[in-house]
XYZ file of C-alpha atoms in Angstrom:
587
model
C 38.979 8.217 -30.230
C 40.340 9.839 -27.074
C 42.819 12.669 -27.638
C 45.784 13.477 -25.420
C 45.825 17.058 -24.187
C 48.497 18.601 -21.961
C 49.774 15.197 -20.942
C 46.442 13.771 -19.708
C 43.242 12.177 -21.047
C 41.316 14.830 -22.934
C 37.766 15.016 -21.548
C 36.597 17.580 -24.088
C 34.577 16.792 -27.220
C 34.189 18.866 -30.341
C 30.655 20.158 -30.784
C 30.008 22.967 -33.305
C 32.044 25.556 -35.229
C 32.415 28.755 -33.250
C 31.299 30.824 -36.258
C 28.033 28.885 -36.454
C 27.302 29.424 -32.760
C 28.096 33.140 -33.057
C 25.804 33.411 -36.069
C 22.884 31.431 -34.623
C 23.212 32.573 -31.011
C 22.264 29.102 -29.784
C 22.704 25.518 -30.911
C 21.413 22.281 -29.487
C 23.437 19.123 -29.851
C 24.145 15.784 -28.211
C 27.519 14.672 -26.928
C 28.126 11.235 -25.418
C 24.375 10.862 -25.017
C 23.933 14.181 -23.225
C 21.590 16.772 -24.721
C 23.335 20.146 -24.581
C 22.275 23.715 -25.275
C 25.103 26.048 -26.369
C 24.626 29.813 -26.142
C 26.679 32.738 -27.430
C 25.709 35.625 -25.174
C 27.469 38.897 -24.368
C 30.633 37.655 -26.028
C 30.805 34.462 -23.933
C 30.139 30.783 -24.726
C 27.870 29.055 -22.204
C 26.783 25.414 -22.278
C 24.017 23.896 -20.159
C 22.060 20.660 -20.039
C 19.325 21.139 -22.601
C 16.688 19.644 -20.314
C 15.167 22.134 -17.926
C 15.697 20.620 -14.474
C 12.127 21.497 -13.535
C 10.203 19.372 -16.045
C 12.536 18.652 -18.950
C 11.541 21.262 -21.545
C 14.384 22.062 -24.023
C 16.221 25.121 -22.755
C 17.429 25.769 -26.291
C 13.861 26.941 -26.922
C 14.049 29.403 -24.057
C 15.304 32.975 -24.084
C 18.454 34.673 -22.808
C 18.623 38.266 -21.655
C 21.015 40.076 -19.312
C 22.725 36.821 -18.424
C 19.472 35.083 -17.458
C 18.200 31.964 -19.253
C 14.423 31.569 -19.025
C 12.588 28.349 -19.826
C 9.416 29.062 -21.782
C 7.381 26.212 -20.290
C 7.048 27.274 -16.652
C 9.307 30.329 -16.764
C 12.059 28.913 -14.580
C 15.052 31.274 -14.657
C 18.731 30.407 -14.448
C 21.916 32.431 -14.048
C 23.545 31.394 -17.307
C 27.212 31.298 -16.273
C 26.801 28.949 -13.292
C 23.344 27.419 -13.853
C 21.948 28.445 -10.467
C 18.210 29.023 -10.480
C 16.292 32.059 -9.314
C 13.355 29.747 -8.576
C 13.871 27.071 -5.893
C 11.114 24.888 -7.353
C 13.169 24.446 -10.527
C 16.559 23.152 -9.268
C 19.871 24.313 -10.755
C 20.746 23.407 -14.322
C 23.994 21.573 -15.053
C 26.678 23.673 -16.775
C 29.653 22.363 -18.725
C 33.261 23.566 -19.188
C 34.086 25.021 -22.601
C 37.266 25.469 -24.650
C 37.769 27.013 -28.083
C 40.206 25.111 -30.308
C 40.943 25.815 -33.950
C 37.669 27.642 -34.456
C 35.505 24.968 -32.847
C 33.697 24.795 -29.518
C 34.816 21.914 -27.310
C 32.776 20.819 -24.294
C 33.511 18.495 -21.379
C 30.244 16.498 -21.190
C 31.212 14.718 -17.973
C 32.453 17.345 -15.504
C 33.093 16.494 -11.901
C 29.921 17.202 -9.888
C 29.938 20.200 -7.611
C 28.663 17.950 -4.807
C 27.998 14.208 -4.445
C 24.477 13.177 -5.549
C 23.528 12.136 -2.014
C 24.405 15.573 -0.640
C 22.674 17.331 -3.523
C 19.405 15.447 -3.115
C 19.398 15.741 0.668
C 19.820 19.492 0.302
C 17.030 19.584 -2.243
C 14.828 17.532 0.066
C 15.247 20.256 2.671
C 14.206 22.831 0.055
C 11.164 20.765 -0.870
C 10.111 20.364 2.742
C 10.697 24.006 3.623
C 8.726 25.370 0.677
C 6.203 22.559 0.284
C 7.354 21.737 -3.267
C 5.835 18.422 -4.244
C 7.898 17.862 -7.399
C 11.138 18.687 -5.585
C 10.244 16.197 -2.835
C 9.512 13.526 -5.454
C 12.802 14.133 -7.263
C 14.664 14.035 -3.965
C 13.089 10.775 -2.802
C 14.011 9.141 -6.107
C 17.472 10.690 -6.263
C 18.348 9.743 -2.685
C 17.285 6.134 -3.218
C 19.298 5.852 -6.415
C 22.291 7.447 -4.687
C 22.224 4.628 -2.134
C 21.008 6.713 0.804
C 19.180 4.522 3.301
C 15.459 4.910 3.775
C 16.014 5.553 7.467
C 18.328 8.478 6.720
C 15.595 9.985 4.549
C 12.936 9.316 7.184
C 15.151 10.861 9.846
C 15.422 14.075 7.870
C 11.663 14.203 7.381
C 10.884 13.422 11.018
C 13.280 15.989 12.396
C 11.892 18.612 10.023
C 8.272 17.820 10.849
C 8.962 17.794 14.577
C 10.598 21.220 14.459
C 8.576 23.220 11.964
C 5.018 22.687 13.156
C 4.078 24.593 16.294
C 1.258 22.204 17.150
C 3.675 19.292 16.982
C 3.249 15.750 15.786
C 0.400 15.395 13.327
C -0.958 13.428 10.373
C 2.059 14.023 8.124
C 4.569 12.525 10.531
C 2.177 9.654 11.232
C 1.916 8.890 7.512
C 5.713 9.008 7.143
C 6.160 6.647 10.105
C 3.470 4.295 8.780
C 5.036 4.195 5.324
C 8.418 3.422 6.863
C 6.821 0.498 8.677
C 5.440 -1.021 5.463
C 8.572 -0.564 3.324
C 9.476 -4.287 3.583
C 6.117 -5.113 1.956
C 6.777 -2.975 -1.117
C 8.388 -3.349 -4.517
C 11.481 -1.174 -5.096
C 9.752 1.649 -6.974
C 6.921 1.699 -4.470
C 9.417 2.181 -1.648
C 10.343 5.462 -3.295
C 6.660 6.295 -3.632
C 6.030 5.509 0.027
C 8.774 7.862 1.198
C 7.599 10.527 -1.237
C 4.016 10.293 0.000
C 5.081 10.525 3.632
C 7.435 13.443 3.019
C 4.846 15.338 0.960
C 2.381 15.110 3.839
C 5.022 16.320 6.304
C 5.716 19.318 4.077
C 1.998 20.030 3.742
C 1.469 19.919 7.505
C 4.309 22.376 8.079
C 3.417 24.776 5.270
C 2.731 28.275 6.647
C 2.964 26.978 10.230
C 5.247 28.640 12.778
C 8.087 26.534 14.160
C 8.022 24.899 17.558
C 10.360 26.344 20.193
C 11.937 24.108 22.810
C 11.629 24.253 26.568
C 14.767 23.439 28.533
C 15.131 20.441 30.866
C 15.502 21.014 34.588
C 19.109 21.397 35.663
C 19.076 18.373 37.936
C 19.811 14.669 37.908
C 18.452 14.011 41.388
C 14.788 13.430 40.523
C 13.675 9.810 40.225
C 11.938 8.539 37.116
C 8.790 7.772 39.116
C 8.569 11.369 40.297
C 9.183 12.695 36.793
C 6.463 10.394 35.518
C 4.035 11.710 38.168
C 4.918 15.307 37.328
C 4.430 14.646 33.629
C 0.990 13.130 34.161
C -0.072 16.029 36.366
C 1.022 18.616 33.805
C -0.866 16.854 31.017
C -3.906 16.559 33.302
C -4.008 20.332 33.846
C -3.133 20.965 30.173
C 0.232 22.591 30.914
C 2.209 21.709 27.788
C 5.252 23.786 28.725
C 5.623 22.161 32.118
C 5.121 18.710 30.645
C 7.814 19.356 28.050
C 10.367 20.389 30.669
C 9.659 17.206 32.609
C 9.946 14.993 29.532
C 13.166 16.673 28.434
C 14.567 16.149 31.934
C 13.799 12.431 31.733
C 15.545 12.256 28.353
C 18.540 14.251 29.588
C 18.811 11.984 32.637
C 19.124 8.903 30.432
C 15.660 7.328 30.553
C 15.546 4.486 28.023
C 12.946 3.982 25.326
C 10.745 1.709 27.443
C 10.604 4.220 30.302
C 9.921 7.146 27.981
C 7.122 5.203 26.315
C 5.738 4.338 29.758
C 5.702 7.999 30.774
C 3.867 8.972 27.594
C 1.279 6.187 27.648
C 0.506 6.723 31.332
C -0.439 10.341 30.659
C -2.223 9.454 27.412
C -4.475 6.930 29.189
C -5.217 8.982 32.305
C -8.196 10.209 30.313
C -10.433 8.266 27.979
C -9.707 7.847 24.286
C -7.942 11.163 23.747
C -8.766 12.943 20.484
C -10.723 9.930 19.131
C -7.659 7.769 19.540
C -5.183 9.852 17.571
C -3.163 10.944 20.599
C -2.070 7.456 21.611
C -1.569 6.451 17.988
C 0.772 9.427 17.570
C 2.721 8.288 20.630
C 3.035 4.826 19.140
C 4.145 6.104 15.734
C 6.751 8.383 17.291
C 8.182 5.431 19.187
C 8.144 3.228 16.093
C 9.907 5.782 13.928
C 12.572 6.241 16.614
C 13.155 2.483 16.442
C 14.129 3.057 12.806
C 16.095 6.307 12.981
C 17.544 5.896 16.481
C 16.409 6.860 19.949
C 19.238 9.375 20.139
C 16.789 11.590 18.216
C 14.234 11.286 21.012
C 14.880 14.785 22.310
C 14.009 16.182 18.873
C 10.934 14.016 18.289
C 9.114 13.132 21.513
C 8.451 16.693 22.731
C 6.448 17.259 19.538
C 3.769 14.983 21.036
C 3.064 17.104 24.084
C 0.938 19.928 22.687
C -1.472 17.392 21.218
C -1.629 15.430 24.461
C -2.320 18.502 26.581
C -5.002 19.936 24.319
C -6.739 16.686 23.255
C -10.448 16.167 23.666
C -11.290 13.590 26.350
C -13.965 10.997 25.711
C -15.365 11.162 29.261
C -16.453 14.679 28.320
C -18.556 13.370 25.438
C -22.200 12.365 25.730
C -21.648 9.026 23.981
C -19.493 7.934 26.928
C -22.030 9.210 29.485
C -25.481 8.552 28.034
C -27.514 6.360 28.078
C -24.876 4.278 29.907
C -22.167 5.984 31.934
C -19.303 4.084 30.344
C -16.665 6.385 31.791
C -17.866 5.658 35.322
C -18.067 1.941 34.563
C -14.426 1.654 33.525
C -13.311 4.002 36.299
C -14.582 1.447 38.809
C -12.493 -1.203 37.083
C -9.412 1.011 37.041
C -9.753 1.629 40.777
C -9.498 -2.137 41.260
C -6.902 -2.735 38.537
C -3.971 -3.513 40.845
C -5.886 -6.239 42.642
C -7.089 -7.705 39.337
C -3.518 -7.939 38.088
C -2.283 -9.418 41.364
C -5.005 -12.078 41.213
C -3.644 -13.261 37.896
C 0.032 -13.148 38.811
C 1.885 -16.328 37.904
C -0.829 -17.694 35.638
C -1.088 -17.741 31.858
C -4.265 -16.790 30.082
C -5.592 -18.102 26.791
C -8.577 -16.437 25.155
C -11.742 -18.556 25.065
C -12.924 -19.602 21.609
C -15.838 -17.160 21.818
C -13.826 -14.196 23.097
C -14.090 -12.136 19.893
C -17.874 -12.597 19.888
C -17.966 -11.468 23.510
C -16.008 -8.314 22.665
C -18.497 -7.641 19.876
C -21.404 -7.907 22.314
C -24.094 -5.230 22.490
C -23.923 -5.220 26.299
C -21.030 -3.153 27.738
C -21.242 -4.849 31.124
C -20.567 -8.205 29.467
C -17.566 -6.738 27.660
C -16.102 -5.149 30.783
C -16.684 -8.276 32.853
C -14.957 -10.441 30.240
C -11.897 -8.184 30.295
C -11.810 -8.167 34.094
C -12.066 -11.965 34.204
C -9.233 -12.242 31.702
C -6.964 -10.075 33.866
C -7.840 -12.149 36.951
C -6.847 -15.227 34.959
C -3.444 -13.774 34.104
C -4.013 -11.971 30.789
C -1.109 -9.653 30.077
C -1.849 -6.244 28.651
C -0.249 -7.380 25.374
C -2.387 -10.525 25.123
C -5.580 -8.673 25.919
C -4.754 -5.797 23.559
C -4.168 -8.301 20.779
C -7.701 -9.687 21.130
C -9.328 -6.278 21.275
C -7.389 -5.152 18.200
C -8.762 -8.106 16.248
C -12.306 -7.344 17.360
C -11.835 -3.753 16.214
C -10.494 -4.974 12.861
C -13.533 -7.205 12.498
C -15.761 -4.144 12.837
C -13.985 -2.644 9.811
C -14.191 -5.889 7.825
C -17.937 -6.033 8.469
C -18.748 -2.329 8.193
C -22.179 -1.980 6.630
C -22.108 0.331 3.635
C -25.681 1.490 4.362
C -24.114 3.752 6.971
C -22.958 7.283 6.226
C -19.598 7.414 4.511
C -18.060 9.403 7.377
C -18.728 6.476 9.718
C -15.853 4.601 8.112
C -13.753 6.981 10.214
C -15.494 5.850 13.380
C -14.606 2.164 13.039
C -11.225 3.139 11.664
C -10.337 5.248 14.701
C -11.154 2.391 17.042
C -9.038 -0.037 15.042
C -5.958 2.174 14.788
C -6.250 3.068 18.466
C -6.479 -0.604 19.418
C -3.467 -1.344 17.234
C -1.520 1.433 18.980
C -2.392 0.000 22.412
C -1.252 -3.430 21.248
C 2.053 -2.212 19.816
C 2.840 -0.080 22.866
C 2.033 -3.025 25.135
C 4.601 -5.080 23.252
C 7.089 -2.288 23.953
C 6.519 -1.519 27.643
C 3.919 -3.769 29.213
C 3.080 -0.748 31.376
C 0.125 -1.506 33.645
C -1.512 1.793 32.678
C -2.059 0.371 29.203
C -4.802 -1.890 30.530
C -6.823 1.314 30.541
C -6.136 1.688 26.835
C -7.421 -1.862 26.312
C -10.696 -0.948 28.022
C -10.953 2.292 26.056
C -10.579 0.370 22.803
C -13.078 -2.273 23.875
C -15.632 0.355 24.868
C -15.305 1.914 21.435
C -15.744 -1.485 19.805
C -19.017 -1.620 21.760
C -20.001 1.911 20.720
C -19.347 1.007 17.072
C -21.847 -1.868 17.171
C -24.493 0.047 15.221
C -22.135 0.298 12.265
C -22.287 -3.484 12.011
C -26.093 -3.548 12.174
C -26.495 -5.639 10.234
C -22.858 -6.684 9.767
C -21.616 -6.996 6.224
C -20.963 -10.735 5.854
C -17.382 -11.826 5.441
C -16.850 -13.274 1.938
C -17.764 -16.932 1.608
C -14.756 -19.231 1.157
C -13.753 -19.756 -2.459
C -12.821 -23.060 -4.034
C -9.156 -23.843 -3.413
C -8.924 -25.645 -6.765
C -8.642 -22.429 -8.792
C -5.206 -22.191 -10.387
C -4.975 -18.700 -11.904
C -4.573 -16.660 -8.729
C -3.501 -13.582 -10.657
C -7.117 -13.121 -11.753
C -8.133 -12.276 -8.203
C -5.296 -9.764 -7.801
C -5.951 -8.131 -11.155
C -9.669 -7.841 -10.451
C -8.924 -6.514 -6.973
C -6.911 -3.668 -8.484
C -9.588 -3.142 -11.129
C -12.212 -2.819 -8.405
C -10.253 0.091 -6.920
C -10.798 1.972 -10.174
C -14.568 1.916 -9.680
C -16.296 3.882 -6.964
C -18.306 1.844 -4.474
C -16.859 -1.625 -5.160
C -16.305 -2.216 -1.440
C -17.741 -5.728 -1.198
C -16.099 -6.795 -4.461
C -12.697 -5.673 -3.192
C -13.159 -7.629 0.039
C -14.302 -10.690 -1.896
C -11.330 -10.620 -4.268
C -8.825 -10.270 -1.445
C -10.468 -13.120 0.493
C -10.733 -15.457 -2.485
C -7.106 -14.896 -3.419
C -6.129 -16.117 0.035
C -8.690 -18.958 -0.036
C -7.067 -20.313 -3.187
C -3.617 -20.421 -1.625
C -2.385 -16.989 -2.675
C 0.815 -15.538 -1.269
C -0.031 -13.185 1.603
C 3.073 -11.090 0.946
C 2.061 -10.546 -2.687
C -1.430 -9.482 -1.636
C 0.069 -6.983 0.776
C 2.349 -5.661 -1.967
C -0.562 -5.141 -4.343
C -2.737 -3.483 -1.691
C 0.093 -1.078 -0.898
C 0.678 -0.458 -4.601
C -2.955 0.542 -4.916
C -2.723 2.938 -1.988
C 0.440 4.642 -3.187
C -0.961 5.620 -6.574
C -3.907 7.460 -4.991
C -4.260 10.882 -3.402
C -5.001 9.015 -0.208
C -5.995 10.773 2.975
C -4.493 10.399 6.421
C -6.820 7.657 7.614
C -6.272 5.480 4.553
C -2.538 5.239 5.208
C -3.273 4.428 8.827
C -5.766 1.722 7.870
C -3.330 -0.066 5.582
C -0.439 0.030 8.046
C -2.516 -1.061 11.058
C -4.073 -3.905 9.076
C -0.690 -5.071 7.843
C 0.787 -4.858 11.344
C -1.999 -6.872 12.919
C -2.025 -9.473 10.127
C 1.738 -9.947 10.461
C 1.292 -10.938 14.112
C -1.370 -13.595 13.437
C -0.841 -17.321 12.975
C -4.495 -17.990 12.208
C -5.246 -17.865 8.460
C -8.827 -16.889 9.303
C -7.684 -13.873 11.297
C -5.229 -12.833 8.580
C -8.050 -13.149 6.036
C -10.408 -10.983 8.095
C -7.816 -8.276 8.640
C -6.793 -8.058 4.981
C -10.444 -8.042 3.933
C -10.808 -5.060 6.273
C -7.891 -3.315 4.547
C -9.238 -4.036 1.055
C -12.749 -2.825 1.909
C -11.486 0.346 3.577
C -9.218 1.192 0.639
C -12.008 0.556 -1.836
C -14.349 2.861 0.049
C -11.866 5.710 -0.446
C -10.796 4.997 -4.055
C -10.424 6.105 -6.771
C -9.051 9.626 -6.428
C -7.639 12.145 -8.918
C -4.105 10.673 -8.477
C -2.422 14.065 -8.745
C 0.444 13.065 -6.460
C 1.103 9.978 -8.581
C 1.280 12.187 -11.688
C 3.920 14.306 -9.964
C 5.903 11.225 -8.960
C 5.707 9.826 -12.493
C 7.049 13.091 -13.923
C 9.916 13.070 -11.417
C 10.771 9.442 -12.189
C 10.794 10.024 -15.955
C 12.988 13.098 -15.578
C 15.385 11.133 -13.405
C 15.631 8.475 -16.122
C 16.321 11.149 -18.733
C 13.035 10.691 -20.593
C 11.257 13.461 -22.457
C 7.842 14.348 -21.118
C 6.911 17.420 -23.130
C 6.684 15.946 -26.606
C 3.444 15.400 -28.459
C 1.906 12.020 -27.700
C 3.600 11.693 -24.326
């Protein structure tokens, strides 16, 4: 029954006799479903949530001395009167107002929060990122989602943090966060929280112990054309002058260059040299552009300059022996690039369709045949987007047919080509910049160089009977195969047969992503899933979709299972958020 007190609804509830609390020093109780710990200390009554905000251990079993409450599980310490923690990894503990009436202790179990949940969890996310606190990041990702904060607002905070607090700029963590944002529509609700958590954890890890990045200023002029700025930018990247390149890029942003022009400037410089940093450089450019599509290009001045250090310092494939011996591939494509304008002009006004055997041609073991086929396609009107699409599929086929007799590290080789080709394709859909034809050739040359990893090619799974009715068996056995090391071919077969029997592509994608998010996956594994999903989404051919998702399943299987430490942390955070106990025997 609610009591009236001083003319208003009484929010306070009777808990324990004051004499009992004074005698015992502490009492634990539950009021309106809230577990409370009451302390009599230094003549004062203090009440806190009995669950330690770190990992839920009962604070009533802790100790109090000199106004400090210490949890005995992980030794988190709290200022008893206000609940603030000495230890940022622990979070503050909730305190509750107290009144003494007629010899009893009354507590308000539902006080007004000091700050709205969205503000609290965004602040805690900053703490987690700054101090690389995995559990804090997990709690924040869950809390922000449940507080109704949009995924893009969370991603924005992570991207701005990662762009600022890593001197070397854009790296794997930001790429993972951008990739996970891209696949959010494929995920179940809880896995969307996991995806953001995984991305944010990797951002925090990349920035841990790294110095921040300091900005260069734009030129104080609006009189320089975009074409001149673009030329200056390319020249500065060519001579590895990151500071000069940043000033030029910031000037283009300050002068109002739109997203297509900024992407054009970046991809021109990133394709002036061959296959920078085994493809990562252009993939980073693509991911930065994609994440700005989500969080807004008004953040471009905070995000895009983080790409420049990596562009200026990247290794260049024409400096590697594999591009020079026994065939001088760099010289071969340079001859094509010198004639690129005339090739494009020859195809102006015509529309190109890939021949039926085009994928097989791109998979040829003769680089001259590959280069000639690409040149012919441009003469016949192939746009950079259309040509990049075909090369991306050929690169995905290499992954789908990777022979497991190769060294394990060679998964990275075919993977790099595929994610690079995907980046070229996505950027071509954004800008259509002529310079991206060079990226198409770079990707195709790497498809050629990867030929030995398909020697012999692992056969694509044979088609399954479409009369099977229990499709869930294939999905269940697919997930089971990820629990066993080395089940690469079985994983590919289960994914293929699920589709052969009429399975829902979207459900297969959801289950593949679910499998990824429970693992301690590495950088490349996130990339592989997102690139495969992106390419499959753009295909009308069921056969191409099948090949690409087989590639994803096989790649994931090759890298699973792991210890799943990050999933354990997320599970703890989720159970704490739901108010569950995690410390009791049998849990």
